[in-house]
Amino acid sequence: MELQTLEKNVKNVLKGTDLHGLGERKVGKVRDIYIGEKTITLVSTDRHTSFDRIIAHIPCKGEILNLISAWWFKQTEDIIQNHVISVSDPAVLIAKKCTVIPIECIVRGYITGSTNTSLWTLYNGGQRDFGNFTLLDGLKKNQKLDEPVFTPTTKSDEHDRPITPAEIVSEKILSKEMTDELERVAKAVFKRGQEIALSKGLILVDTKYEFGLDENGKLTLIDEVHTPDSSRYWKANTYQERIDQGLEPEYFDKEFLRLWFKDNCDPYNDAVLPEAPPDMGAELARRYIEIYETITGEKFEHDFTVPVLDRIEKNLSIK
């Protein structure tokens, strides 16, 4: 899709929904979630968040994330069942209702990151023992690990807390059997993701998964899978050359929009934020489309003449 088309339609976005007859509505960062008796309807909006707030709305972002996730659910369903019932609209996923497991399953294939809790920051500060795995001395930033590692956190509305598998068991959050199974499945799905991503010219660096239990108590992959919002991707063809030159790998970059807000306002404290320049919103949309087409091998199509909300209501048969 041409950048000019995206810039022309930069305000043609889905900011939110208020759909009737689907159950109780809960509003997340990006998705509007409707909880029915046996199913959950997940509507992916075009909200773009940072600094713990909505900073912009990016054309087509919601449906791209939804379609990428649906594609990955299909690629991994032989490893573990998932919650998908149907993709009723490009922006909507109908899912089985599951009991959510209160652990966020993070898998890392490379030692990288810059936050205080990132694997590289902790390692660079001297930590070697991470509870369920130990890293050797001499590793370099952005180096591939011999085997992916499992670094779970608790799930909280306020602040997720890193936790080891042994602590999950000792704090009686989950049984040892369930904790072991989560680690096994998360690593298996990640390795499948790495293999497929590499065949598309991408490196799947790290990601997070959420799991639940279905009505029969069976482990189920839920939420989203391997989207550019839940995963880190690098470009494979330039990785080694850039590492050899002491450069950071090429990655899917959303940071430029975040940096613009930091330069033009106080995004943590200002009551009202300035509008992002149209060309920046269009460029971020273009990047989302590019990664969708790279991963799925399918061309992204979107009809801007039909309002997204009208299309969703029609596809869900809502009057």
Coordinates of N, CA, C and O in Angstrom, one line a residue, residues 110 112 141-142 198 201-206 231-255 283 286-287 290-291 294:
Y110 N 17.9 -14.5 22.3 CA 19.1 -13.7 22.2 C 19.3 -12.9 23.5 O 18.3 -12.6 24.2
T112 N 19.8 -9.6 24.9 CA 19.7 -8.2 24.4 C 18.8 -7.4 25.4 O 18.4 -7.9 26.4
K141 N 26.5 -8.5 23.8 CA 25.2 -8.0 23.6 C 24.7 -8.4 22.2 O 25.4 -8.4 21.2
N142 N 23.4 -8.9 22.1 CA 22.7 -9.3 20.9 C 23.2 -10.6 20.3 O 22.9 -11.0 19.2
L198 N 12.8 -17.1 10.2 CA 14.1 -17.1 9.4 C 13.9 -17.4 8.0 O 14.6 -16.8 7.1
G201 N 13.3 -14.2 6.3 CA 14.3 -13.2 6.3 C 14.3 -12.4 7.6 O 14.9 -11.4 7.7
L202 N 13.6 -13.0 8.7 CA 13.5 -12.3 9.9 C 14.1 -13.2 11.1 O 14.0 -14.4 11.0
I203 N 14.6 -12.5 12.1 CA 15.0 -13.2 13.3 C 14.0 -12.9 14.4 O 13.7 -11.8 14.7
L204 N 13.3 -14.0 14.9 CA 12.4 -13.8 16.1 C 13.3 -13.8 17.3 O 13.9 -14.8 17.7
V205 N 13.5 -12.7 17.9 CA 14.5 -12.5 19.0 C 13.9 -12.9 20.4 O 14.5 -13.7 21.1
D206 N 12.7 -12.4 20.7 CA 12.1 -12.8 21.9 C 10.6 -12.5 21.8 O 10.2 -11.8 20.9
S231 N 6.4 -9.2 20.2 CA 7.7 -9.8 19.9 C 8.7 -8.8 19.3 O 8.3 -7.8 18.8
R232 N 10.0 -9.2 19.4 CA 11.0 -8.4 18.8 C 11.6 -9.1 17.6 O 11.9 -10.3 17.6
Y233 N 11.6 -8.4 16.5 CA 12.1 -9.0 15.2 C 13.3 -8.2 14.7 O 13.4 -7.0 14.8
W234 N 14.4 -8.9 14.2 CA 15.5 -8.3 13.6 C 15.5 -8.8 12.1 O 15.0 -9.9 11.8
K235 N 16.2 -8.0 11.3 CA 16.4 -8.5 9.9 C 17.6 -9.4 9.8 O 18.7 -9.1 10.3
A236 N 17.4 -10.6 9.2 CA 18.4 -11.7 9.3 C 19.6 -11.4 8.3 O 20.7 -11.7 8.7
N237 N 19.3 -10.8 7.2 CA 20.4 -10.7 6.2 C 21.5 -9.7 6.5 O 22.6 -9.7 6.0
T238 N 21.2 -8.8 7.5 CA 22.2 -7.8 7.9 C 22.7 -8.0 9.3 O 23.6 -7.3 9.8
Y239 N 22.2 -9.1 10.0 CA 22.5 -9.3 11.4 C 24.0 -9.4 11.7 O 24.6 -8.7 12.4
Q240 N 24.6 -10.4 11.0 CA 26.0 -10.7 11.4 C 26.9 -9.6 11.0 O 27.9 -9.2 11.7
E241 N 26.7 -9.0 9.8 CA 27.5 -7.8 9.4 C 27.5 -6.7 10.4 O 28.5 -6.1 10.7
R242 N 26.3 -6.4 10.9 CA 26.1 -5.3 11.8 C 26.8 -5.6 13.2 O 27.4 -4.8 13.8
I243 N 26.6 -6.9 13.6 CA 27.2 -7.3 14.9 C 28.7 -7.2 14.8 O 29.4 -6.7 15.7
D244 N 29.3 -7.6 13.6 CA 30.8 -7.6 13.4 C 31.3 -6.1 13.4 O 32.4 -5.9 13.8
Q245 N 30.4 -5.2 13.0 CA 30.8 -3.8 13.0 C 30.5 -3.0 14.3 O 30.7 -1.8 14.5
G246 N 30.0 -3.8 15.3 CA 29.6 -3.2 16.6 C 28.4 -2.4 16.6 O 28.1 -1.6 17.5
L247 N 27.5 -2.7 15.6 CA 26.2 -1.9 15.5 C 25.1 -2.8 16.0 O 25.2 -4.0 16.2
E248 N 24.0 -2.1 16.3 CA 22.8 -2.8 16.7 C 22.1 -3.4 15.5 O 22.2 -2.9 14.4
P249 N 21.5 -4.6 15.7 CA 20.8 -5.2 14.5 C 19.7 -4.3 14.0 O 19.1 -3.4 14.7
E250 N 19.3 -4.5 12.7 CA 18.2 -3.8 12.2 C 16.9 -4.4 12.7 O 16.8 -5.6 12.8
Y251 N 16.0 -3.6 13.1 CA 14.8 -4.1 13.8 C 13.5 -3.4 13.3 O 13.6 -2.3 12.6
F252 N 12.4 -4.0 13.7 CA 11.1 -3.3 13.4 C 11.0 -2.1 14.3 O 10.8 -2.3 15.5
D253 N 11.0 -0.9 13.8 CA 11.2 0.3 14.6 C 9.9 1.0 14.7 O 9.4 1.6 13.8
K254 N 9.4 1.1 16.0 CA 8.2 1.9 16.3 C 8.7 3.1 17.1 O 7.9 4.0 17.4
E255 N 10.0 3.1 17.5 CA 10.5 4.0 18.5 C 10.5 5.5 18.0 O 10.4 6.4 18.8
E283 N 3.8 6.5 8.1 CA 5.0 5.7 8.0 C 5.0 4.5 8.9 O 5.4 3.4 8.6
R286 N 2.8 2.0 7.4 CA 3.5 1.3 6.3 C 4.4 0.2 6.8 O 4.5 -0.9 6.3
R287 N 5.0 0.5 8.0 CA 5.9 -0.5 8.6 C 5.2 -1.7 9.1 O 5.6 -2.9 9.0
E290 N 4.3 -3.7 6.1 CA 5.5 -4.4 5.5 C 5.8 -5.7 6.3 O 6.0 -6.8 5.8
I291 N 5.7 -5.6 7.7 CA 6.0 -6.8 8.4 C 4.9 -7.9 8.3 O 5.2 -9.1 8.3
T294 N 5.6 -9.5 5.0 CA 6.9 -10.3 5.1 C 6.6 -11.6 5.8 O 7.0 -12.7 5.3

